Amino acid sequence: MTNPSAIQPELHSALEQELRMARLKKIEEYRARGKNPYPPSFECATTAGALQREFESLEKGEETEIRTQIAGRIRSMRNSGMFIDLQDKDGKIQVFCHPDSLNADNFEELKLLDIGDIIGVKGRIRRTPRGELTLNAESFDILSKSLHPLPEKYHGLQDQETRYRQRYLDLIMNDETRNTLRKRAEIIQEIRSYLQAHGFLEVETPMLHPIPGGAAARPFKTHHNTLDMELYLRIAPELYLKRLIIGGLSDKVFEINRNFRNEGISTRHNPEFTMLELYQAYADYKDIMHLTESLVAHVLEKIFGTLILPMGDKMIDFTPPWAKESMCSLVQKHTGINFLEIKDAEAAQAAAQKIGIKVEASAGWGNVIEKVFEERVEAHLIQPTHVTDYPLEISPLAKTHRADGRLVERFETFINTWEIANAFSELNDPVEQQKRFDLQVKNRESGDTEAHHMDYDFLKALEYGMPPTGGLGIGIDRLVMLLTNSSSIRDVIAFPTLKHKA
RNA sequence: GGGCGCGUAGCUCAGUCGGUAGAGCAUCUGACUUUUAAUCAGGUGGUCACAGGUUCGAAUCCCGUCGCGCCCA
């Protein structure tokens, strides 16, 4: 049994304690009247938003005999509680508490109500002479008493840090936060329904990996006590989804789930983030390109009813087909250098240095191209663009390009300068895959902490035969950022990773 | 990891040249009672992020630490 008057460590000031004690006292008074301040349920007949729509045409000053009941949080009170603004999931409605209609018991209990309390109200609908749709309360019940004051009613909650640390307050106070996080849920719902309608099977693969694989990234490490075994939080589901394709669980599988990468935090990076990965047997990267476009276009049409959205001060046009150009061609366009004519790493490094781009002495031909691309091309990719035909050297899981052995069949889609999608014709030659892993292991030994690990278990699976397969990864958080015009990934993740507060 | 900025009442914010800590909202008391950020009168409320330094005197100047934001890597 805890002492309700005990000082909580989070409550520093005397005022905060005082406010809390005053509200605890009101709870006791309410109980003393035989009422339960935390009742088990309340039957809502409608919502504020639904009422606003339903009675849109009710004239000023018009009263009805229509009774309804509604629940919500008290956002403000005027005239000593005579007028209460109630907020629920989809709107606000004014509640009028006057002894003419409100029962005598409840009228006495008005002084026990505070801003922030959740109440249920029964009453009749009218529109006031000033034009406000109003519920003339006949009775109310406290459904949950709030022990803390809400942020300032006019300016709301502004402090960025508090908005992240106490997201529930941000959600109560800021419509924009509610809208963004609801849009996120809708976007994911639409992705699911599109993929399910196109024959994809939704699956779940492990979060705990004995060997972190499927991406170039540093993992979080953890330990299983009973098995006495090191495990890693997954950096990508790729190698397990391919095992499902090998097994023929379905020719089309997808997973929408969290990945974890033990790297920096920025407006575009959160240590845990949500990824869509899908694999389609007998398809190549060109098929996946079309799939990517129609998937995203479907989401936009369903949710926004348009294919053109604002992002910052720009307009992004998602209408398929999207621009498509090879990485080397884009690099040549922006630097004048045609790397396809450059044969070795030394010459590539020299070409990059000549235009003022520093590259490491160990950088191979492909690494140099990637670096030049990042520094000179990415910033220009505003409208949706598939960048194709990446260097093999930086793509250890992709199939060698059918027309050029130095490249792979891969594309990344850039929108608003951000990488949104990454896709390949998947490498399904186990001998070739082993060579690629060997090279990665060598890179790791020479200091590349993001290089892939050798994974014999996966190689063994490949050796049983994986059909030709196209694969796609889409960063859901960044996609949601684009579609909700959000400038920080923290705005599209309900509870972003934060440091301990001092 | 580097640079810049921010941190003052529960919330939103002022705080001049270094001279006793301020406002609005919220809250409490009272008045009023069909309001719309209700209004009127009065009151409560402060670890000025934390720690040190300079100074007769620091929210203010300096150093360090922590947290948040923005830009860069």
Coordinates of C-alpha atoms (C1' of nucleotides) in Angstrom, one line a residue:
Chain A
M1 CA 0.0 0.0 0.0
T2 CA 1.5 3.3 -1.0
N3 CA 0.9 6.5 0.8
P4 CA -0.9 8.8 -1.7
S5 CA 0.5 11.9 0.1
A6 CA 4.1 10.7 -0.3
I7 CA 6.2 13.0 -2.3
Q8 CA 7.0 11.5 -5.7
P9 CA 10.6 12.0 -6.7
E10 CA 9.5 13.6 -10.0
L11 CA 7.6 16.3 -8.2
H12 CA 10.2 18.9 -7.1
S13 CA 8.3 22.0 -6.2
A14 CA 6.0 22.7 -3.3
L15 CA 3.4 24.0 -5.8
E16 CA 3.3 20.8 -7.7
Q17 CA 2.8 18.8 -4.5
E18 CA 0.2 21.3 -3.4
L19 CA -1.8 21.0 -6.6
R20 CA -1.7 17.2 -6.4
M21 CA -2.7 17.2 -2.8
A22 CA -5.7 19.4 -3.5
R23 CA -6.9 17.1 -6.2
L24 CA -6.4 14.0 -4.0
K25 CA -8.6 15.8 -1.5
K26 CA -11.3 16.3 -4.1
I27 CA -11.2 12.6 -4.8
E28 CA -11.8 11.8 -1.2
E29 CA -14.7 14.3 -1.1
Y30 CA -16.2 12.7 -4.2
R31 CA -15.9 9.2 -2.5
A32 CA -17.5 10.6 0.7
R33 CA -20.5 11.4 -1.4
G34 CA -20.8 7.7 -2.3
K35 CA -19.2 8.1 -5.8
N36 CA -16.4 6.2 -7.5
P37 CA -13.8 8.6 -9.1
Y38 CA -12.5 5.7 -11.2
P39 CA -15.6 3.7 -12.3
P40 CA -15.2 0.6 -14.5
S41 CA -16.9 1.9 -17.6
F42 CA -19.1 4.4 -19.3
E43 CA -21.4 3.9 -22.3
C44 CA -20.5 6.5 -25.0
A45 CA -23.3 7.0 -27.5
T46 CA -21.3 9.2 -29.8
T47 CA -18.3 11.5 -30.1
A48 CA -17.8 15.2 -30.2
G49 CA -16.8 15.2 -33.8
A50 CA -19.8 13.1 -34.8
L51 CA -22.1 15.4 -32.9
Q52 CA -20.5 18.5 -34.6
R53 CA -21.1 16.9 -38.0
E54 CA -24.6 15.6 -37.2
F55 CA -25.9 18.9 -35.9
E56 CA -24.0 21.2 -38.3
S57 CA -27.3 22.7 -39.5
L58 CA -28.8 23.3 -36.0
E59 CA -29.6 27.0 -35.9
K60 CA -28.2 29.4 -33.3
G61 CA -30.3 29.4 -30.2
E62 CA -32.1 26.3 -31.3
E63 CA -32.7 23.7 -28.5
T64 CA -33.6 20.0 -29.0
E65 CA -35.0 17.3 -26.9
I66 CA -32.4 14.9 -28.2
R67 CA -30.6 13.1 -25.4
T68 CA -27.1 11.7 -25.8
Q69 CA -24.1 10.7 -23.7
I70 CA -20.5 11.4 -24.3
A71 CA -17.2 11.1 -22.5
G72 CA -14.0 13.1 -22.8
R73 CA -11.3 15.1 -21.1
I74 CA -12.0 18.6 -19.6
R75 CA -9.8 21.0 -21.5
S76 CA -11.2 24.3 -20.0
M77 CA -13.9 25.6 -17.8
R78 CA -15.6 29.1 -17.8
N79 CA -18.0 30.9 -15.5
S80 CA -17.0 28.7 -12.5
G81 CA -17.7 25.5 -14.2
M82 CA -20.9 26.5 -15.9
F83 CA -19.3 26.0 -19.3
I84 CA -16.9 23.0 -19.8
D85 CA -15.0 22.2 -23.0
L86 CA -14.9 18.5 -23.4
Q87 CA -12.3 17.0 -25.7
D88 CA -12.5 13.4 -27.1
K89 CA -10.8 11.5 -29.8
D90 CA -12.2 13.4 -32.7
G91 CA -13.3 16.8 -31.5
K92 CA -14.5 19.1 -28.8
I93 CA -18.0 20.0 -27.5
Q94 CA -19.2 22.5 -24.9
V95 CA -21.0 21.1 -21.9
F96 CA -23.4 23.4 -20.1
C97 CA -23.9 22.9 -16.3
H98 CA -26.9 24.8 -15.0
P99 CA -29.1 23.9 -12.1
D100 CA -32.1 24.2 -14.4
S101 CA -31.1 21.0 -16.1
L102 CA -28.3 19.5 -14.0
N103 CA -29.3 17.4 -11.0
A104 CA -28.7 18.9 -7.6
D105 CA -26.0 16.4 -6.5
N106 CA -23.9 16.9 -9.6
F107 CA -24.3 20.7 -9.3
E108 CA -22.7 20.5 -5.9
E109 CA -19.9 18.3 -7.3
L110 CA -19.0 20.8 -10.0
K111 CA -16.4 22.3 -7.6
L112 CA -14.7 18.9 -7.5
L113 CA -14.0 19.0 -11.2
D114 CA -10.6 20.1 -12.6
I115 CA -9.1 20.7 -16.0
G116 CA -7.7 17.4 -17.1
D117 CA -10.4 15.2 -15.6
I118 CA -12.1 12.7 -17.8
I119 CA -15.9 12.8 -17.3
G120 CA -19.0 11.2 -18.8
V121 CA -21.9 13.5 -19.5
K122 CA -25.6 12.8 -20.3
G123 CA -27.7 15.7 -21.6
R124 CA -29.7 17.4 -24.4
I125 CA -28.3 18.9 -27.5
R126 CA -28.7 22.6 -28.4
R127 CA -26.8 25.4 -30.1
T128 CA -26.3 28.5 -28.0
P129 CA -27.3 31.9 -29.2
R130 CA -23.5 32.6 -29.8
G131 CA -23.4 29.5 -32.1
E132 CA -21.7 26.9 -30.0
L133 CA -23.0 23.3 -30.2
T134 CA -23.6 22.4 -26.5
L135 CA -24.7 19.5 -24.4
N136 CA -27.1 20.7 -21.6
A137 CA -25.9 18.4 -18.9
E138 CA -28.5 16.5 -16.9
S139 CA -25.9 14.4 -15.1
F140 CA -22.2 13.7 -15.2
D141 CA -19.8 11.2 -13.7
I142 CA -16.1 11.5 -13.1
L143 CA -14.5 8.7 -15.1
S144 CA -10.9 9.4 -14.1
K145 CA -9.6 12.2 -11.9
S146 CA -6.4 13.9 -13.1
L147 CA -3.8 14.8 -10.4
H148 CA -1.8 17.2 -12.5
P149 CA -2.7 20.5 -14.3
L150 CA -2.6 20.5 -18.1
P151 CA -0.2 22.9 -19.9
E152 CA -1.3 26.4 -20.7
K153 CA -4.6 26.4 -22.6
Y154 CA -3.7 28.9 -25.2
H155 CA -0.1 28.3 -26.1
G156 CA -0.3 24.6 -25.3
L157 CA 2.8 22.4 -24.8
Q158 CA 5.7 23.9 -26.7
D159 CA 8.8 22.5 -25.1
Q160 CA 10.3 20.0 -27.5
E161 CA 11.9 17.9 -24.8
T162 CA 8.7 17.5 -22.7
R163 CA 6.7 16.7 -25.9
Y164 CA 9.0 13.7 -26.4
R165 CA 9.4 12.7 -22.8
Q166 CA 5.7 13.0 -22.0
R167 CA 4.2 12.2 -25.3
Y168 CA 0.8 11.6 -23.7
L169 CA 0.7 15.3 -22.9
D170 CA 1.8 16.2 -26.4
L171 CA -1.1 14.1 -27.7
I172 CA -3.6 15.7 -25.4
M173 CA -2.5 19.2 -26.2
N174 CA -1.4 19.2 -29.9
D175 CA -3.7 18.3 -32.8
E176 CA -0.7 18.1 -35.1
T177 CA 0.9 15.3 -33.0
R178 CA -2.3 13.3 -33.0
N179 CA -2.7 13.7 -36.7
T180 CA 0.8 12.7 -37.6
L181 CA 0.8 9.6 -35.5
R182 CA -2.6 8.6 -36.8
K183 CA -1.4 9.1 -40.3
R184 CA 1.5 6.9 -39.6
A185 CA -0.9 4.1 -38.5
E186 CA -3.1 4.6 -41.6
I187 CA -0.1 4.5 -43.9
I188 CA 1.1 1.2 -42.5
Q189 CA -2.5 -0.1 -42.7
E190 CA -2.6 0.8 -46.4
I191 CA 0.8 -0.8 -47.1
R192 CA -0.5 -4.0 -45.5
S193 CA -3.7 -4.0 -47.3
Y194 CA -2.0 -3.4 -50.7
L195 CA 0.5 -6.1 -50.2
Q196 CA -2.1 -8.6 -48.9
A197 CA -4.3 -7.8 -51.9
H198 CA -1.4 -8.5 -54.2
G199 CA -0.8 -12.0 -52.7
F200 CA 2.0 -11.2 -50.2
L201 CA 2.0 -13.2 -47.0
E202 CA 2.8 -11.3 -43.8
V203 CA 5.4 -13.1 -41.7
E204 CA 7.5 -12.6 -38.6
T205 CA 11.1 -13.5 -38.3
P206 CA 13.5 -13.3 -35.4
M207 CA 14.5 -10.1 -33.6
L208 CA 17.3 -12.0 -31.8
H209 CA 20.0 -13.0 -34.2
P210 CA 23.1 -15.1 -33.4
I211 CA 24.8 -13.4 -36.3
P212 CA 23.7 -9.9 -37.2
G213 CA 23.1 -9.8 -41.0
G214 CA 21.3 -8.4 -43.9
A215 CA 22.8 -4.9 -43.7
A216 CA 25.9 -2.9 -43.1
A217 CA 25.5 -1.6 -39.6
R218 CA 26.6 -2.0 -36.0
P219 CA 24.3 -4.1 -33.9
F220 CA 23.1 -4.0 -30.3
K221 CA 24.4 -6.9 -28.4
T222 CA 22.6 -8.8 -25.7
H223 CA 22.8 -12.1 -23.8
H224 CA 20.6 -15.0 -23.2
N225 CA 21.0 -16.3 -19.7
T226 CA 19.7 -19.9 -20.0
L227 CA 21.4 -20.6 -23.3
D228 CA 24.4 -18.6 -22.1
M229 CA 24.7 -17.2 -25.6
E230 CA 25.5 -13.8 -27.2
L231 CA 22.6 -12.5 -29.3
Y232 CA 22.2 -9.4 -31.4
L233 CA 19.1 -7.3 -32.0
R234 CA 18.5 -7.6 -35.7
I235 CA 19.8 -4.9 -38.1
A236 CA 17.6 -6.3 -40.9
P237 CA 15.3 -9.3 -41.4
E238 CA 16.7 -10.0 -44.9
L239 CA 18.5 -13.3 -44.5
Y240 CA 15.5 -14.9 -42.7
L241 CA 13.0 -13.7 -45.2
K242 CA 15.1 -15.3 -47.9
R243 CA 15.1 -18.6 -46.0
L244 CA 11.2 -18.4 -46.2
I245 CA 11.4 -17.9 -49.9
I246 CA 13.8 -20.9 -50.2
G247 CA 11.4 -23.0 -48.2
G248 CA 8.5 -21.9 -50.5
L249 CA 6.3 -20.8 -47.6
S250 CA 5.0 -18.3 -50.2
D251 CA 6.4 -16.8 -53.4
K252 CA 5.6 -13.4 -51.9
V253 CA 6.4 -12.5 -48.3
F254 CA 6.7 -9.3 -46.3
E255 CA 7.5 -8.1 -42.8
I256 CA 6.9 -4.7 -41.3
N257 CA 8.8 -4.6 -38.1
R258 CA 11.6 -3.0 -36.1
N259 CA 15.3 -2.9 -36.9
F260 CA 17.9 -1.8 -34.4
R261 CA 21.2 -0.1 -35.3
N262 CA 23.7 1.0 -32.7
E263 CA 24.6 4.2 -34.4
G264 CA 24.2 8.0 -34.2
I265 CA 20.9 9.8 -33.6
S266 CA 19.8 12.6 -35.9
T267 CA 16.7 14.1 -37.4
R268 CA 16.7 11.1 -39.8
H269 CA 18.0 8.3 -37.5
N270 CA 16.5 6.6 -34.5
P271 CA 18.3 3.6 -33.0
E272 CA 15.1 1.5 -33.5
F273 CA 13.1 2.1 -36.6
T274 CA 10.5 0.4 -38.7
M275 CA 11.2 -1.3 -42.0
L276 CA 9.2 -2.9 -44.6
E277 CA 11.0 -5.7 -46.3
L278 CA 9.4 -7.8 -49.0
Y279 CA 10.6 -10.6 -51.3
Q280 CA 9.0 -11.8 -54.5
A281 CA 10.1 -15.0 -56.1
Y282 CA 10.7 -15.1 -59.9
A283 CA 10.9 -11.3 -60.0
D284 CA 13.9 -9.0 -60.6
Y285 CA 14.7 -5.5 -59.6
K286 CA 12.8 -4.0 -62.5
D287 CA 9.7 -5.7 -61.3
I288 CA 10.3 -4.4 -57.8
M289 CA 10.7 -0.9 -59.2
H290 CA 7.2 -1.0 -60.5
L291 CA 5.9 -2.5 -57.3
T292 CA 7.5 0.3 -55.3
E293 CA 5.9 3.0 -57.4
S294 CA 2.4 1.5 -57.3
L295 CA 2.6 0.7 -53.6
V296 CA 3.5 4.2 -52.7
A297 CA 1.0 5.7 -55.2
H298 CA -1.7 3.4 -53.7
V299 CA -1.0 4.7 -50.2
L300 CA -1.1 8.3 -51.3
E301 CA -4.4 7.9 -53.2
K302 CA -6.1 6.1 -50.4
I303 CA -5.0 8.4 -47.6
F304 CA -4.4 11.8 -49.2
G305 CA -6.5 11.5 -52.4
T306 CA -3.6 13.1 -54.3
L307 CA -0.2 12.2 -55.7
I308 CA 1.4 15.6 -55.1
L309 CA 2.4 16.5 -51.6
P310 CA 4.3 19.5 -50.0
M311 CA 7.6 18.8 -48.3
G312 CA 9.1 21.9 -46.7
D313 CA 8.9 24.5 -49.4
K314 CA 8.9 22.0 -52.2
M315 CA 6.1 20.0 -53.9
I316 CA 6.8 16.3 -54.4
D317 CA 5.1 14.6 -57.4
F318 CA 4.7 10.9 -56.7
T319 CA 2.9 10.1 -60.0
P320 CA 4.4 7.0 -61.6
P321 CA 6.6 6.3 -63.5
W322 CA 9.3 7.9 -61.4
A323 CA 12.6 9.1 -62.8
K324 CA 15.2 6.3 -63.3
E325 CA 18.9 6.7 -63.9
S326 CA 22.0 4.7 -63.2
M327 CA 24.3 5.8 -60.4
C328 CA 27.3 6.3 -62.7
S329 CA 25.2 8.3 -65.1
L330 CA 24.0 10.6 -62.3
V331 CA 27.6 11.0 -61.0
Q332 CA 28.8 11.9 -64.5
K333 CA 26.0 14.4 -64.9
H334 CA 26.9 16.2 -61.7
T335 CA 30.7 15.9 -61.8
G336 CA 31.7 15.2 -65.4
I337 CA 33.4 12.0 -64.4
N338 CA 32.5 8.8 -66.2
F339 CA 33.6 6.1 -63.7
L340 CA 32.6 3.4 -66.1
E341 CA 35.6 4.3 -68.2
I342 CA 37.9 4.2 -65.1
K343 CA 39.2 0.8 -64.6
D344 CA 40.9 0.6 -61.2
A345 CA 40.7 2.0 -57.7
E346 CA 43.8 4.2 -58.0
A347 CA 42.5 6.0 -61.0
A348 CA 39.0 6.4 -59.3
Q349 CA 40.6 7.8 -56.2
A350 CA 42.6 10.3 -58.3
A351 CA 39.5 11.4 -60.2
A352 CA 37.6 12.0 -56.9
Q353 CA 40.4 13.9 -55.3
K354 CA 40.7 16.1 -58.4
I355 CA 37.2 17.5 -57.7
G356 CA 38.0 17.9 -54.0
I357 CA 36.5 14.8 -52.5
K358 CA 38.6 13.1 -49.9
V359 CA 38.6 9.3 -50.1
E360 CA 40.4 6.8 -48.0
A361 CA 43.5 5.1 -49.4
S362 CA 41.7 1.7 -48.9
A363 CA 38.7 2.8 -50.9
G364 CA 38.0 0.6 -53.9
W365 CA 36.5 1.6 -57.2
G366 CA 32.9 1.1 -56.0
N367 CA 33.5 2.9 -52.7
V368 CA 34.8 5.9 -54.5
I369 CA 31.8 6.1 -56.7
E370 CA 29.5 5.8 -53.7
K371 CA 31.3 8.6 -51.9
V372 CA 31.2 10.9 -54.9
F373 CA 27.5 10.1 -55.3
E374 CA 26.7 10.9 -51.7
E375 CA 28.6 14.2 -51.8
R376 CA 27.6 15.5 -55.2
V377 CA 24.4 13.9 -56.3
E378 CA 22.1 13.1 -53.4
A379 CA 21.3 16.7 -52.6
H380 CA 19.8 17.1 -56.1
L381 CA 17.4 14.2 -55.8
I382 CA 14.2 16.0 -54.8
Q383 CA 11.5 14.3 -57.0
P384 CA 11.2 10.5 -56.7
T385 CA 14.1 8.9 -58.4
H386 CA 15.3 5.3 -58.7
V387 CA 19.1 5.3 -58.7
T388 CA 20.1 2.0 -60.4
D389 CA 23.1 -0.2 -61.0
Y390 CA 25.2 0.1 -57.9
P391 CA 28.8 -1.0 -57.7
L392 CA 29.1 -4.7 -56.7
E393 CA 31.7 -3.9 -54.1
I394 CA 29.1 -2.1 -51.9
S395 CA 26.3 -4.6 -52.5
P396 CA 27.2 -8.0 -51.1
L397 CA 23.7 -9.4 -51.2
A398 CA 22.7 -8.3 -54.7
K399 CA 23.0 -10.3 -58.0
T400 CA 25.7 -9.3 -60.4
H401 CA 24.4 -7.1 -63.2
R402 CA 23.5 -9.0 -66.4
A403 CA 25.3 -6.4 -68.5
D404 CA 28.3 -5.3 -66.4
G405 CA 30.2 -7.5 -64.0
R406 CA 31.4 -4.6 -61.9
L407 CA 27.8 -3.6 -61.0
V408 CA 24.8 -5.2 -59.4
E409 CA 21.1 -5.2 -60.2
R410 CA 20.1 -2.8 -57.5
F411 CA 18.2 0.4 -57.1
E412 CA 17.7 2.9 -54.3
T413 CA 14.8 5.3 -54.4
F414 CA 15.5 8.9 -53.4
I415 CA 12.9 11.4 -52.5
N416 CA 13.6 14.9 -51.1
T417 CA 17.3 13.8 -51.0
W418 CA 16.5 10.9 -48.6
E419 CA 17.0 7.3 -49.4
I420 CA 13.5 5.8 -49.0
A421 CA 13.8 2.4 -50.7
N422 CA 16.6 -0.1 -51.4
A423 CA 16.0 -3.1 -53.7
F424 CA 17.9 -5.8 -55.6
S425 CA 17.6 -8.8 -57.8
E426 CA 18.7 -11.0 -54.9
L427 CA 21.9 -12.9 -55.2
N428 CA 21.0 -16.6 -55.2
D429 CA 24.3 -18.2 -56.3
P430 CA 25.6 -19.7 -53.1
V431 CA 29.2 -19.9 -54.3
E432 CA 29.2 -16.3 -55.4
Q433 CA 27.5 -15.3 -52.1
Q434 CA 30.3 -17.1 -50.2
K435 CA 32.9 -15.1 -52.1
R436 CA 31.1 -11.9 -51.3
F437 CA 31.0 -12.8 -47.6
D438 CA 34.7 -13.6 -47.7
L439 CA 35.4 -10.2 -49.0
Q440 CA 33.3 -8.6 -46.2
V441 CA 35.1 -10.6 -43.6
K442 CA 38.4 -9.3 -45.0
N443 CA 37.0 -5.7 -44.8
R444 CA 36.0 -6.3 -41.2
E445 CA 39.4 -7.6 -40.3
S446 CA 40.9 -4.4 -41.8
G447 CA 38.7 -2.3 -39.6
D448 CA 35.3 -1.8 -41.2
T449 CA 32.9 -2.3 -38.2
E450 CA 29.9 -2.2 -40.5
A451 CA 31.1 -5.0 -42.8
H452 CA 28.8 -8.1 -43.1
H453 CA 29.6 -11.2 -41.1
M454 CA 30.1 -14.7 -42.6
D455 CA 26.9 -16.6 -42.2
Y456 CA 27.3 -20.3 -43.1
D457 CA 23.9 -21.2 -41.9
F458 CA 22.4 -18.8 -44.5
L459 CA 24.8 -20.1 -47.2
K460 CA 23.7 -23.6 -46.5
A461 CA 20.1 -22.5 -47.0
L462 CA 21.1 -20.8 -50.3
E463 CA 22.7 -24.0 -51.4
Y464 CA 19.4 -25.8 -51.4
G465 CA 18.3 -23.3 -54.1
M466 CA 16.6 -20.0 -53.9
P467 CA 14.5 -19.0 -56.9
P468 CA 15.4 -15.8 -58.7
T469 CA 13.9 -13.3 -56.3
G470 CA 13.4 -9.5 -56.1
G471 CA 13.6 -7.9 -52.7
L472 CA 12.7 -4.5 -51.4
G473 CA 13.2 -2.5 -48.2
I474 CA 11.4 0.7 -47.4
G475 CA 12.1 2.8 -44.3
I476 CA 8.7 3.4 -42.9
D477 CA 9.6 6.3 -40.6
R478 CA 11.2 8.3 -43.5
L479 CA 8.2 7.5 -45.7
V480 CA 5.9 8.8 -43.0
M481 CA 8.1 11.9 -42.6
L482 CA 7.7 12.6 -46.3
L483 CA 4.0 12.0 -46.3
T484 CA 3.3 14.0 -43.2
N485 CA 5.7 16.9 -44.0
S486 CA 7.7 16.2 -40.8
S487 CA 11.2 17.4 -40.5
S488 CA 12.4 15.1 -37.7
I489 CA 12.1 11.3 -37.3
R490 CA 11.1 12.0 -33.7
D491 CA 7.9 13.5 -34.9
V492 CA 6.8 10.3 -36.5
I493 CA 7.8 7.9 -33.7
A494 CA 5.6 8.1 -30.6
F495 CA 8.4 7.4 -28.2
P496 CA 11.7 8.3 -29.7
T497 CA 15.0 7.2 -28.0
L498 CA 16.1 9.9 -25.5
K499 CA 19.0 10.2 -23.1
H500 CA 18.3 10.0 -19.4
K501 CA 17.2 13.3 -18.1
A502 CA 19.7 15.0 -15.8
Chain B
rG1 C1' 32.2 13.1 -32.9
rG2 C1' 32.5 18.9 -34.2
rG3 C1' 30.1 23.9 -34.4
rC4 C1' 26.0 27.1 -33.0
rG5 C1' 21.7 28.0 -29.9
rC6 C1' 18.6 27.1 -25.8
rG7 C1' 17.5 25.6 -20.3
rU8 C1' 13.9 31.2 -15.3
rA9 C1' 6.9 29.4 -11.4
rG10 C1' 2.8 23.4 -13.3
rC11 C1' 2.6 25.8 -18.7
rU12 C1' 3.9 30.0 -22.3
rC13 C1' 7.5 33.6 -21.8
rA14 C1' 10.0 38.6 -20.1
rG15 C1' 14.3 39.8 -17.2
rU16 C1' 18.0 46.4 -19.6
rC17 C1' 24.7 48.0 -17.9
rG18 C1' 26.1 42.7 -12.9
rG19 C1' 22.4 45.7 -7.9
rU20 C1' 16.4 42.3 -3.4
rA21 C1' 12.8 37.3 -9.2
rG22 C1' 8.5 39.3 -13.2
rA23 C1' 3.9 38.9 -16.4
rG24 C1' -0.1 36.0 -18.6
rC25 C1' -2.4 31.3 -18.1
rA26 C1' -3.2 27.5 -14.4
rU27 C1' -4.2 27.0 -9.0
rC28 C1' -6.6 29.0 -4.2
rU29 C1' -10.2 32.8 -1.9
rG30 C1' -14.2 36.1 -3.1
rA31 C1' -17.6 38.5 -6.7
rC32 C1' -20.4 37.8 -11.1
rU33 C1' -23.3 34.2 -13.9
rU34 C1' -25.3 32.1 -21.1
rU35 C1' -19.4 32.1 -21.5
rU36 C1' -15.8 31.3 -26.1
rA37 C1' -8.1 32.5 -24.2
rA38 C1' -15.2 34.7 -19.9
rU39 C1' -14.7 39.1 -16.6
rC40 C1' -13.4 41.7 -11.8
rA41 C1' -10.6 41.9 -6.9
rG42 C1' -7.1 39.5 -3.8
rG43 C1' -3.6 35.5 -2.6
rU44 C1' -0.2 31.1 -3.0
rG45 C1' 3.7 29.4 -5.9
rG46 C1' 11.1 29.9 -7.6
rU47 C1' 17.3 24.4 -6.5
rC48 C1' 16.9 31.0 -12.3
rA49 C1' 19.3 22.9 -15.4
rC50 C1' 23.7 21.2 -12.1
rA51 C1' 28.6 22.3 -10.1
rG52 C1' 32.6 25.7 -9.6
rG53 C1' 35.0 30.7 -10.5
rU54 C1' 35.3 36.3 -10.9
rU55 C1' 33.0 40.2 -7.9
rC56 C1' 31.2 44.1 -2.2
rG57 C1' 27.2 41.8 -5.1
rA58 C1' 25.7 36.8 -10.5
rA59 C1' 19.5 34.5 -13.6
rU60 C1' 23.0 38.0 -16.0
rC61 C1' 30.2 37.5 -16.9
rC62 C1' 33.8 33.0 -17.1
rC63 C1' 34.9 27.5 -16.8
rG64 C1' 33.1 22.6 -16.6
rU65 C1' 29.0 19.0 -16.6
rC66 C1' 24.0 17.3 -18.0
rG67 C1' 19.7 17.6 -21.2
rC68 C1' 17.1 19.5 -25.6
rG69 C1' 17.2 21.7 -30.6
rC70 C1' 19.6 23.0 -35.3
rC71 C1' 23.6 22.4 -38.7
rC72 C1' 27.9 19.5 -40.2
rA73 C1' 30.6 14.6 -40.2

